[in-house]
Amino acid sequence: NFTSWCQASFLRSVTFDDIREEGGFNSQTLLTVSRIEASGAKLSAEEKDALINSCHLKNVHSLYLLEQDLDDSFIQRLCQNTTLKRLINLDISKNTSITNQSLQSILE
């Protein structure tokens, strides 16, 4: 349908630095984001919490969280964010505290 096509054409990719410039993970500008990539400084504890709790990620289909010092608790809470139901690409490589427990949470 035409409305879906128009909406999809406005989706964009951003980096962590872009998100910081736009006001963080609670910014409504994230409603137009389909892809989030790591950049600049690692996410702070506050930014990780904001990401987990954000209600503005409904169009995100790709999330790249390489080398962010994530653990199983973060992944479990991330998986509980229903706003991320369109997520199909999740890269959590190089997070040494993630175990098979996280992989199970992702699969569920």
PDB file of C-alpha atoms in Angstrom:
ATOM      1  CA  ASN A   1       0.000   0.000   0.000  1.00  0.00           C
ATOM      2  CA  PHE A   2       1.102   3.522  -0.782  1.00  0.00           C
ATOM      3  CA  THR A   3       1.161   4.713   2.843  1.00  0.00           C
ATOM      4  CA  SER A   4       3.516   1.911   3.889  1.00  0.00           C
ATOM      5  CA  TRP A   5       5.797   2.643   0.954  1.00  0.00           C
ATOM      6  CA  CYS A   6       5.970   6.353   1.837  1.00  0.00           C
ATOM      7  CA  GLN A   7       6.694   5.620   5.471  1.00  0.00           C
ATOM      8  CA  ALA A   8       9.431   3.141   4.582  1.00  0.00           C
ATOM      9  CA  SER A   9      11.125   5.676   2.304  1.00  0.00           C
ATOM     10  CA  PHE A  10      11.725   7.984   5.275  1.00  0.00           C
ATOM     11  CA  LEU A  11      13.501   5.400   7.433  1.00  0.00           C
ATOM     12  CA  ARG A  12      17.187   6.039   8.010  1.00  0.00           C
ATOM     13  CA  SER A  13      20.383   4.671   9.526  1.00  0.00           C
ATOM     14  CA  VAL A  14      22.014   6.361  12.502  1.00  0.00           C
ATOM     15  CA  THR A  15      25.023   5.878  14.739  1.00  0.00           C
ATOM     16  CA  PHE A  16      25.275   6.228  18.504  1.00  0.00           C
ATOM     17  CA  ASP A  17      26.825   9.664  17.924  1.00  0.00           C
ATOM     18  CA  ASP A  18      23.850  10.694  15.763  1.00  0.00           C
ATOM     19  CA  ILE A  19      21.483   9.559  18.511  1.00  0.00           C
ATOM     20  CA  ARG A  20      23.426  11.551  21.095  1.00  0.00           C
ATOM     21  CA  GLU A  21      23.166  14.659  18.895  1.00  0.00           C
ATOM     22  CA  GLU A  22      19.423  14.139  18.465  1.00  0.00           C
ATOM     23  CA  GLY A  23      18.739  13.928  22.195  1.00  0.00           C
ATOM     24  CA  GLY A  24      19.362  10.296  23.089  1.00  0.00           C
ATOM     25  CA  PHE A  25      17.328   7.106  22.974  1.00  0.00           C
ATOM     26  CA  ASN A  26      14.215   8.886  24.250  1.00  0.00           C
ATOM     27  CA  SER A  27      14.098  11.208  21.248  1.00  0.00           C
ATOM     28  CA  GLN A  28      11.063  10.932  19.003  1.00  0.00           C
ATOM     29  CA  THR A  29      13.395  11.303  16.002  1.00  0.00           C
ATOM     30  CA  LEU A  30      14.145   7.586  16.478  1.00  0.00           C
ATOM     31  CA  LEU A  31      10.711   6.791  15.063  1.00  0.00           C
ATOM     32  CA  THR A  32      12.274   7.283  11.599  1.00  0.00           C
ATOM     33  CA  VAL A  33      15.248   4.990  12.267  1.00  0.00           C
ATOM     34  CA  SER A  34      15.581   1.492  10.848  1.00  0.00           C
ATOM     35  CA  ARG A  35      19.264   0.811  11.565  1.00  0.00           C
ATOM     36  CA  ILE A  36      21.477   1.729  14.536  1.00  0.00           C
ATOM     37  CA  GLU A  37      25.256   1.274  14.395  1.00  0.00           C
ATOM     38  CA  ALA A  38      27.954   1.704  17.014  1.00  0.00           C
ATOM     39  CA  SER A  39      30.210   4.747  16.768  1.00  0.00           C
ATOM     40  CA  GLY A  40      32.326   7.011  18.928  1.00  0.00           C
ATOM     41  CA  ALA A  41      32.384   6.278  22.630  1.00  0.00           C
ATOM     42  CA  LYS A  42      30.807   3.114  23.992  1.00  0.00           C
ATOM     43  CA  LEU A  43      27.309   3.436  25.378  1.00  0.00           C
ATOM     44  CA  SER A  44      27.245   4.646  28.975  1.00  0.00           C
ATOM     45  CA  ALA A  45      25.194   2.809  31.612  1.00  0.00           C
ATOM     46  CA  GLU A  46      22.544   5.529  31.301  1.00  0.00           C
ATOM     47  CA  GLU A  47      22.448   5.188  27.505  1.00  0.00           C
ATOM     48  CA  LYS A  48      22.111   1.411  27.778  1.00  0.00           C
ATOM     49  CA  ASP A  49      19.138   1.835  30.128  1.00  0.00           C
ATOM     50  CA  ALA A  50      17.596   4.397  27.780  1.00  0.00           C
ATOM     51  CA  LEU A  51      18.027   2.003  24.834  1.00  0.00           C
ATOM     52  CA  ILE A  52      16.420  -0.851  26.738  1.00  0.00           C
ATOM     53  CA  ASN A  53      13.477   1.326  27.800  1.00  0.00           C
ATOM     54  CA  SER A  54      13.005   3.380  24.635  1.00  0.00           C
ATOM     55  CA  CYS A  55       9.518   3.397  23.162  1.00  0.00           C
ATOM     56  CA  HIS A  56      10.713   5.064  19.941  1.00  0.00           C
ATOM     57  CA  LEU A  57      12.403   2.097  18.258  1.00  0.00           C
ATOM     58  CA  LYS A  58       9.369   0.613  16.530  1.00  0.00           C
ATOM     59  CA  ASN A  59      10.918   0.769  13.037  1.00  0.00           C
ATOM     60  CA  VAL A  60      14.385  -0.518  13.966  1.00  0.00           C
ATOM     61  CA  HIS A  61      15.203  -3.736  12.133  1.00  0.00           C
ATOM     62  CA  SER A  62      19.010  -3.707  12.575  1.00  0.00           C
ATOM     63  CA  LEU A  63      20.882  -3.034  15.805  1.00  0.00           C
ATOM     64  CA  TYR A  64      24.664  -3.291  16.036  1.00  0.00           C
ATOM     65  CA  LEU A  65      26.018  -3.439  19.593  1.00  0.00           C
ATOM     66  CA  LEU A  66      29.616  -4.566  19.028  1.00  0.00           C
ATOM     67  CA  GLU A  67      32.045  -4.228  21.964  1.00  0.00           C
ATOM     68  CA  GLN A  68      29.608  -2.504  24.323  1.00  0.00           C
ATOM     69  CA  ASP A  69      30.436  -4.463  27.500  1.00  0.00           C
ATOM     70  CA  LEU A  70      26.982  -6.050  27.487  1.00  0.00           C
ATOM     71  CA  ASP A  71      25.952  -8.909  29.754  1.00  0.00           C
ATOM     72  CA  ASP A  72      23.129 -11.428  29.970  1.00  0.00           C
ATOM     73  CA  SER A  73      20.980  -9.085  32.039  1.00  0.00           C
ATOM     74  CA  PHE A  74      21.146  -6.398  29.344  1.00  0.00           C
ATOM     75  CA  ILE A  75      20.218  -8.860  26.595  1.00  0.00           C
ATOM     76  CA  GLN A  76      17.318 -10.253  28.600  1.00  0.00           C
ATOM     77  CA  ARG A  77      15.946  -6.765  29.228  1.00  0.00           C
ATOM     78  CA  LEU A  78      16.518  -5.793  25.572  1.00  0.00           C
ATOM     79  CA  CYS A  79      14.504  -8.821  24.462  1.00  0.00           C
ATOM     80  CA  GLN A  80      11.623  -7.685  26.682  1.00  0.00           C
ATOM     81  CA  ASN A  81      11.312  -4.323  24.884  1.00  0.00           C
ATOM     82  CA  THR A  82       8.224  -4.921  22.733  1.00  0.00           C
ATOM     83  CA  THR A  83       8.998  -1.792  20.716  1.00  0.00           C
ATOM     84  CA  LEU A  84      11.786  -3.781  19.055  1.00  0.00           C
ATOM     85  CA  LYS A  85       9.446  -6.387  17.573  1.00  0.00           C
ATOM     86  CA  ARG A  86      10.672  -5.585  14.019  1.00  0.00           C
ATOM     87  CA  LEU A  87      14.284  -6.314  14.928  1.00  0.00           C
ATOM     88  CA  ILE A  88      15.741  -8.955  12.604  1.00  0.00           C
ATOM     89  CA  ASN A  89      19.487  -8.141  12.704  1.00  0.00           C
ATOM     90  CA  LEU A  90      21.221  -8.000  16.076  1.00  0.00           C
ATOM     91  CA  ASP A  91      25.004  -7.969  16.283  1.00  0.00           C
ATOM     92  CA  ILE A  92      26.295  -8.457  19.829  1.00  0.00           C
ATOM     93  CA  SER A  93      29.786  -9.679  18.923  1.00  0.00           C
ATOM     94  CA  LYS A  94      32.804  -8.938  21.080  1.00  0.00           C
ATOM     95  CA  ASN A  95      30.755  -8.682  24.285  1.00  0.00           C
ATOM     96  CA  THR A  96      32.643 -11.208  26.386  1.00  0.00           C
ATOM     97  CA  SER A  97      30.138 -11.299  29.273  1.00  0.00           C
ATOM     98  CA  ILE A  98      27.354 -12.655  27.091  1.00  0.00           C
ATOM     99  CA  THR A  99      26.706 -16.384  27.554  1.00  0.00           C
ATOM    100  CA  ASN A 100      24.418 -18.998  26.044  1.00  0.00           C
ATOM    101  CA  GLN A 101      21.718 -17.658  28.369  1.00  0.00           C
ATOM    102  CA  SER A 102      21.562 -14.521  26.204  1.00  0.00           C
ATOM    103  CA  LEU A 103      21.335 -16.567  23.046  1.00  0.00           C
ATOM    104  CA  GLN A 104      18.399 -18.456  24.535  1.00  0.00           C
ATOM    105  CA  SER A 105      16.665 -15.156  25.404  1.00  0.00           C
ATOM    106  CA  ILE A 106      17.139 -13.955  21.823  1.00  0.00           C
ATOM    107  CA  LEU A 107      15.751 -17.181  20.365  1.00  0.00           C
ATOM    108  CA  GLU A 108      12.665 -17.012  22.573  1.00  0.00           C
TER     109      GLU A 108
END
